[in-house]
Amino acid sequence: VGAGQNSDCIPKAANYDAFFAAARTPSLLVVLQDTGHFSVLNDQSGLLSSVCSSGSANGQAVRDATAEMLLHWGDACVSWQSEAESGLVAQLQEICVGHGLRNLVQSKLQG
């Protein structure tokens, strides 16, 4: 799960696009456009907030959706099926919308 608002904190050469490009297949990338790099943390201290944008997405919604998406990804990896058979991308999009995270930028499977 990539944070769309992470450019203030993570150099482009080391962001989620670079990580995804180097990942083995199968791999999945979901980018939440209005999410900050530390939005998945329960406690965003003043120091963290001063370094990186937290984005405008609701932090609890980001954490809940991320946890659900990771569970679905784990299930898909245990019994791997093609994306068309498993409907994984559609499931992840439904999770984002269900948590009010309508800013799903991209989700793609390699291999």
Coordinates of N, CA, C and O in Angstrom, one line a residue:
V1 N 0.9 -1.2 0.0 CA 0.0 0.0 0.0 C 0.9 1.2 0.0 O 1.7 1.4 0.9
G2 N 0.8 2.1 -1.0 CA 1.6 3.3 -1.1 C 0.8 4.5 -0.7 O -0.4 4.6 -0.9
A3 N 1.5 5.4 -0.1 CA 0.9 6.7 0.3 C 1.1 7.7 -0.8 O 2.3 8.1 -1.1
G4 N 0.0 8.2 -1.4 CA 0.2 9.2 -2.4 C 0.8 10.5 -2.0 O 1.3 11.3 -2.9
Q5 N 0.8 10.8 -0.7 CA 1.3 12.1 -0.2 C 2.7 11.9 0.4 O 3.0 12.5 1.4
N6 N 3.5 11.0 -0.1 CA 4.8 10.7 0.5 C 6.0 11.4 -0.1 O 7.1 11.2 0.4
S7 N 5.8 12.2 -1.1 CA 7.0 12.8 -1.8 C 7.7 13.8 -0.9 O 8.9 14.0 -1.2
D8 N 7.1 14.3 0.1 CA 7.8 15.2 1.0 C 8.8 14.5 2.0 O 9.6 15.1 2.6
C9 N 8.7 13.2 2.0 CA 9.4 12.4 3.0 C 10.2 11.3 2.4 O 11.2 10.9 3.0
I10 N 9.8 10.8 1.3 CA 10.5 9.6 0.7 C 11.0 10.1 -0.7 O 10.2 10.5 -1.5
P11 N 12.3 10.0 -1.0 CA 12.8 10.3 -2.3 C 12.1 9.4 -3.4 O 11.9 8.3 -3.2
K12 N 11.8 10.0 -4.6 CA 11.2 9.3 -5.6 C 11.9 8.0 -6.0 O 11.3 7.0 -6.3
A13 N 13.2 8.0 -5.9 CA 14.0 6.8 -6.3 C 13.8 5.6 -5.2 O 14.1 4.5 -5.5
A14 N 13.2 6.0 -4.1 CA 13.0 4.9 -3.1 C 11.5 4.8 -2.6 O 11.2 4.2 -1.6
N15 N 10.6 5.3 -3.5 CA 9.2 5.3 -3.0 C 8.5 4.0 -3.5 O 9.2 3.0 -3.9
Y16 N 7.2 3.9 -3.3 CA 6.5 2.7 -3.6 C 6.6 2.2 -5.1 O 6.6 1.0 -5.4
D17 N 6.8 3.2 -6.0 CA 6.9 2.8 -7.4 C 8.2 2.0 -7.6 O 8.3 1.0 -8.3
A18 N 9.3 2.5 -7.0 CA 10.6 1.8 -7.1 C 10.5 0.4 -6.4 O 11.1 -0.6 -6.9
F19 N 9.9 0.4 -5.2 CA 9.8 -0.9 -4.5 C 9.0 -1.9 -5.3 O 9.3 -3.1 -5.5
F20 N 7.9 -1.5 -5.9 CA 7.0 -2.3 -6.7 C 7.7 -2.8 -8.0 O 7.6 -4.0 -8.4
A21 N 8.5 -1.9 -8.6 CA 9.2 -2.3 -9.8 C 10.3 -3.4 -9.5 O 10.5 -4.3 -10.4
A22 N 10.8 -3.4 -8.3 CA 11.8 -4.4 -7.9 C 11.2 -5.7 -7.4 O 11.9 -6.7 -7.2
A23 N 9.9 -5.6 -7.1 CA 9.3 -6.8 -6.4 C 9.1 -8.0 -7.4 O 9.0 -7.8 -8.6
R24 N 9.2 -9.2 -6.8 CA 9.0 -10.4 -7.6 C 7.5 -10.5 -7.8 O 6.7 -9.9 -7.2
T25 N 7.2 -11.3 -8.8 CA 5.8 -11.6 -9.1 C 5.3 -12.8 -8.4 O 6.1 -13.7 -8.1
P26 N 4.1 -12.9 -8.0 CA 3.1 -11.9 -8.2 C 3.2 -10.8 -7.1 O 3.7 -11.0 -6.0
S27 N 2.9 -9.6 -7.5 CA 3.0 -8.5 -6.6 C 1.8 -7.5 -6.9 O 1.2 -7.5 -8.0
L28 N 1.5 -6.7 -5.9 CA 0.3 -5.9 -6.0 C 0.7 -4.5 -5.5 O 1.4 -4.4 -4.5
L29 N 0.2 -3.5 -6.1 CA 0.4 -2.1 -5.7 C -0.9 -1.4 -5.6 O -1.7 -1.3 -6.6
V30 N -1.3 -0.9 -4.4 CA -2.4 0.0 -4.2 C -1.9 1.3 -3.7 O -1.2 1.3 -2.7
V31 N -2.3 2.4 -4.3 CA -1.8 3.7 -3.9 C -3.1 4.5 -3.5 O -4.0 4.7 -4.2
L32 N -3.0 5.0 -2.2 CA -4.1 5.9 -1.7 C -3.6 7.3 -1.8 O -2.7 7.7 -1.1
Q33 N -4.2 8.0 -2.7 CA -3.7 9.4 -3.1 C -3.6 10.3 -2.0 O -2.7 11.1 -1.9
D34 N -4.6 10.4 -1.2 CA -4.7 11.4 -0.1 C -4.2 10.9 1.2 O -4.5 11.4 2.3
T35 N -3.3 9.9 1.2 CA -2.8 9.3 2.4 C -1.3 9.7 2.6 O -0.5 9.7 1.6
G36 N -0.9 10.0 3.8 CA 0.5 10.4 4.1 C 1.3 9.2 4.5 O 0.7 8.1 4.8
H37 N 2.6 9.3 4.5 CA 3.5 8.2 4.7 C 3.2 7.6 6.1 O 3.3 6.4 6.3
F38 N 3.0 8.4 7.1 CA 2.8 7.9 8.4 C 1.3 7.6 8.8 O 1.0 7.4 10.0
S39 N 0.4 7.7 7.8 CA -1.0 7.5 8.1 C -1.3 6.1 8.7 O -2.4 5.9 9.3
V40 N -0.5 5.2 8.5 CA -0.7 3.8 9.0 C -0.3 3.7 10.5 O -0.6 2.6 11.1
L41 N 0.3 4.7 11.0 CA 0.7 4.6 12.4 C -0.4 5.1 13.4 O -1.1 6.0 13.1
N42 N -0.5 4.4 14.5 CA -1.5 4.8 15.5 C -1.1 6.1 16.1 O -2.0 6.9 16.4
D43 N 0.2 6.3 16.4 CA 0.6 7.5 17.1 C 1.5 8.3 16.2 O 2.6 7.8 15.8
Q44 N 1.0 9.4 15.8 CA 1.8 10.3 14.9 C 2.3 11.5 15.8 O 1.6 12.4 16.0
S45 N 3.5 11.3 16.3 CA 4.1 12.3 17.2 C 4.3 13.6 16.4 O 4.3 13.6 15.2
G46 N 4.5 14.6 17.2 CA 4.8 15.9 16.6 C 6.0 15.9 15.7 O 6.0 16.6 14.6
L47 N 7.0 15.2 16.0 CA 8.2 15.1 15.2 C 7.9 14.5 13.9 O 8.3 15.0 12.8
L48 N 7.2 13.4 13.9 CA 6.8 12.7 12.6 C 6.0 13.6 11.7 O 6.2 13.7 10.5
S49 N 5.0 14.3 12.3 CA 4.1 15.1 11.6 C 4.8 16.3 11.0 O 4.4 16.9 10.0
S50 N 5.9 16.8 11.7 CA 6.6 17.9 11.2 C 7.5 17.6 10.0 O 7.9 18.4 9.2
V51 N 7.8 16.3 9.8 CA 8.7 15.8 8.7 C 7.9 15.4 7.5 O 8.3 15.7 6.4
C52 N 6.8 14.7 7.7 CA 6.1 14.1 6.6 C 4.6 14.5 6.7 O 4.0 14.5 7.8
S53 N 4.0 14.8 5.6 CA 2.6 15.1 5.5 C 1.8 13.9 5.9 O 2.1 12.7 5.6
S54 N 0.7 14.1 6.7 CA -0.2 13.0 7.1 C -1.3 12.8 6.0 O -2.1 11.9 6.1
G55 N -1.4 13.7 5.1 CA -2.5 13.6 4.1 C -3.8 14.0 4.7 O -4.0 14.2 5.9
S56 N -4.9 14.0 3.8 CA -6.2 14.4 4.3 C -7.1 13.2 4.6 O -8.2 13.4 5.1
A57 N -6.7 12.0 4.3 CA -7.5 10.8 4.5 C -7.6 10.6 6.0 O -6.6 10.8 6.8
N58 N -8.7 10.0 6.5 CA -8.8 9.7 7.9 C -7.9 8.6 8.2 O -7.8 7.5 7.6
G59 N -7.0 8.8 9.2 CA -6.0 7.9 9.6 C -6.5 6.5 10.1 O -5.9 5.5 9.7
Q60 N -7.6 6.5 10.8 CA -8.1 5.2 11.3 C -8.7 4.4 10.1 O -8.5 3.2 10.0
A61 N -9.3 5.1 9.1 CA -9.8 4.4 7.9 C -8.6 3.9 7.1 O -8.7 2.7 6.6
V62 N -7.5 4.6 7.0 CA -6.4 4.1 6.3 C -5.8 2.8 7.0 O -5.5 1.8 6.3
R63 N -5.7 2.9 8.3 CA -5.2 1.7 9.0 C -6.1 0.5 8.9 O -5.7 -0.6 8.6
D64 N -7.4 0.7 9.0 CA -8.4 -0.4 8.9 C -8.4 -1.0 7.5 O -8.4 -2.2 7.3
A65 N -8.4 -0.1 6.5 CA -8.4 -0.6 5.1 C -7.1 -1.3 4.8 O -7.1 -2.4 4.1
T66 N -6.0 -0.8 5.2 CA -4.7 -1.4 5.0 C -4.7 -2.8 5.6 O -4.2 -3.8 5.0
A67 N -5.1 -3.0 6.8 CA -5.2 -4.3 7.5 C -6.1 -5.2 6.7 O -5.7 -6.4 6.5
E68 N -7.2 -4.8 6.3 CA -8.1 -5.7 5.5 C -7.5 -6.1 4.2 O -7.5 -7.2 3.7
M69 N -6.8 -5.1 3.5 CA -6.2 -5.4 2.2 C -5.1 -6.4 2.4 O -4.9 -7.3 1.5
L70 N -4.3 -6.3 3.4 CA -3.2 -7.2 3.7 C -3.7 -8.6 3.9 O -3.1 -9.6 3.5
L71 N -4.9 -8.7 4.6 CA -5.5 -10.0 4.8 C -5.9 -10.7 3.5 O -5.7 -11.8 3.3
H72 N -6.6 -9.9 2.7 CA -7.0 -10.4 1.4 C -5.8 -10.8 0.5 O -5.8 -11.8 -0.2
W73 N -4.7 -10.0 0.6 CA -3.5 -10.3 -0.2 C -2.9 -11.6 0.3 O -2.5 -12.5 -0.5
G74 N -2.9 -11.8 1.6 CA -2.3 -13.0 2.2 C -3.2 -14.2 1.8 O -2.6 -15.3 1.4
D75 N -4.5 -14.1 1.8 CA -5.3 -15.2 1.4 C -5.1 -15.5 -0.1 O -5.0 -16.7 -0.5
A76 N -4.9 -14.5 -0.9 CA -4.7 -14.7 -2.3 C -3.4 -15.4 -2.6 O -3.2 -16.3 -3.5
C77 N -2.3 -15.1 -1.8 CA -1.0 -15.7 -1.9 C -1.0 -17.1 -1.5 O -0.3 -18.0 -2.1
V78 N -1.8 -17.5 -0.5 CA -1.9 -18.9 0.0 C -2.5 -19.8 -1.1 O -2.0 -20.9 -1.3
S79 N -3.5 -19.3 -1.7 CA -4.2 -20.1 -2.8 C -4.2 -19.3 -4.0 O -5.2 -18.8 -4.5
W80 N -3.0 -19.1 -4.6 CA -2.9 -18.1 -5.7 C -3.8 -18.5 -6.9 O -3.8 -19.6 -7.4
Q81 N -4.6 -17.5 -7.3 CA -5.4 -17.6 -8.6 C -5.1 -16.4 -9.4 O -4.6 -15.4 -8.8
S82 N -5.4 -16.4 -10.6 CA -5.2 -15.2 -11.4 C -6.1 -14.1 -10.9 O -7.1 -14.4 -10.3
E83 N -5.8 -12.9 -11.2 CA -6.6 -11.8 -10.7 C -8.0 -11.9 -11.1 O -9.0 -11.6 -10.4
A84 N -8.2 -12.3 -12.4 CA -9.6 -12.5 -12.9 C -10.4 -13.5 -12.1 O -11.6 -13.3 -11.9
E85 N -9.8 -14.6 -11.7 CA -10.5 -15.6 -11.0 C -10.7 -15.2 -9.5 O -11.8 -15.4 -9.0
S86 N -9.8 -14.6 -8.9 CA -9.9 -14.2 -7.5 C -10.7 -13.0 -7.2 O -11.3 -12.8 -6.2
G87 N -10.8 -12.1 -8.2 CA -11.5 -10.8 -8.0 C -10.8 -9.9 -7.0 O -11.4 -9.0 -6.4
L88 N -9.5 -10.2 -6.8 CA -8.7 -9.5 -5.7 C -8.8 -8.0 -5.8 O -9.0 -7.2 -4.9
V89 N -8.5 -7.5 -7.0 CA -8.5 -6.0 -7.2 C -9.8 -5.4 -6.9 O -9.9 -4.4 -6.2
A90 N -10.9 -6.0 -7.3 CA -12.2 -5.5 -7.0 C -12.5 -5.5 -5.5 O -13.1 -4.6 -5.0
Q91 N -12.0 -6.6 -4.8 CA -12.2 -6.7 -3.4 C -11.5 -5.5 -2.7 O -12.0 -4.9 -1.8
L92 N -10.3 -5.2 -3.2 CA -9.5 -4.1 -2.5 C -10.1 -2.8 -2.8 O -10.1 -1.9 -1.9
Q93 N -10.6 -2.6 -4.0 CA -11.3 -1.3 -4.3 C -12.6 -1.2 -3.4 O -12.8 -0.1 -2.9
E94 N -13.3 -2.3 -3.2 CA -14.5 -2.2 -2.3 C -14.1 -1.9 -0.9 O -14.8 -1.1 -0.2
I95 N -13.0 -2.4 -0.4 CA -12.5 -2.1 0.9 C -12.2 -0.6 1.1 O -12.6 0.1 2.0
C96 N -11.5 -0.1 0.1 CA -11.1 1.4 0.1 C -12.4 2.2 0.1 O -12.5 3.2 1.0
V97 N -13.3 1.9 -0.7 CA -14.6 2.7 -0.8 C -15.3 2.6 0.5 O -15.9 3.5 1.1
G98 N -15.4 1.4 1.1 CA -16.1 1.1 2.3 C -15.5 1.9 3.5 O -16.2 2.2 4.5
H99 N -14.2 2.2 3.4 CA -13.6 3.0 4.5 C -13.5 4.5 4.1 O -12.8 5.3 4.8
G100 N -14.2 4.9 3.1 CA -14.2 6.3 2.7 C -12.9 6.7 2.0 O -12.7 7.9 1.9
L101 N -12.1 5.8 1.5 CA -10.9 6.1 0.8 C -11.1 5.9 -0.7 O -10.7 5.0 -1.3
R102 N -11.8 6.9 -1.2 CA -12.2 6.9 -2.6 C -11.0 7.3 -3.5 O -11.2 7.5 -4.7
N103 N -9.9 7.4 -3.0 CA -8.7 7.9 -3.8 C -7.8 6.8 -4.2 O -6.6 7.0 -4.3
L104 N -8.3 5.6 -4.5 CA -7.5 4.5 -5.0 C -7.0 4.9 -6.4 O -7.7 5.1 -7.3
V105 N -5.7 5.1 -6.5 CA -5.1 5.6 -7.7 C -4.8 4.4 -8.7 O -5.2 4.5 -9.8
Q106 N -4.2 3.4 -8.2 CA -3.9 2.3 -9.1 C -3.8 1.0 -8.3 O -3.4 1.0 -7.1
S107 N -4.1 -0.1 -8.9 CA -3.8 -1.4 -8.3 C -3.6 -2.3 -9.5 O -4.3 -2.3 -10.5
K108 N -2.5 -2.9 -9.5 CA -2.1 -3.7 -10.7 C -1.4 -5.0 -10.2 O -0.7 -4.9 -9.2
L109 N -1.5 -6.0 -10.9 CA -0.8 -7.3 -10.6 C 0.2 -7.5 -11.7 O 0.0 -7.3 -12.9
Q110 N 1.4 -7.9 -11.3 CA 2.4 -8.3 -12.2 C 2.4 -9.8 -12.3 O 2.2 -10.5 -11.2
G111 N 2.7 -10.4 -13.4 CA 2.9 -11.8 -13.6 C 1.6 -12.5 -13.2 O 1.5 -13.6 -13.0

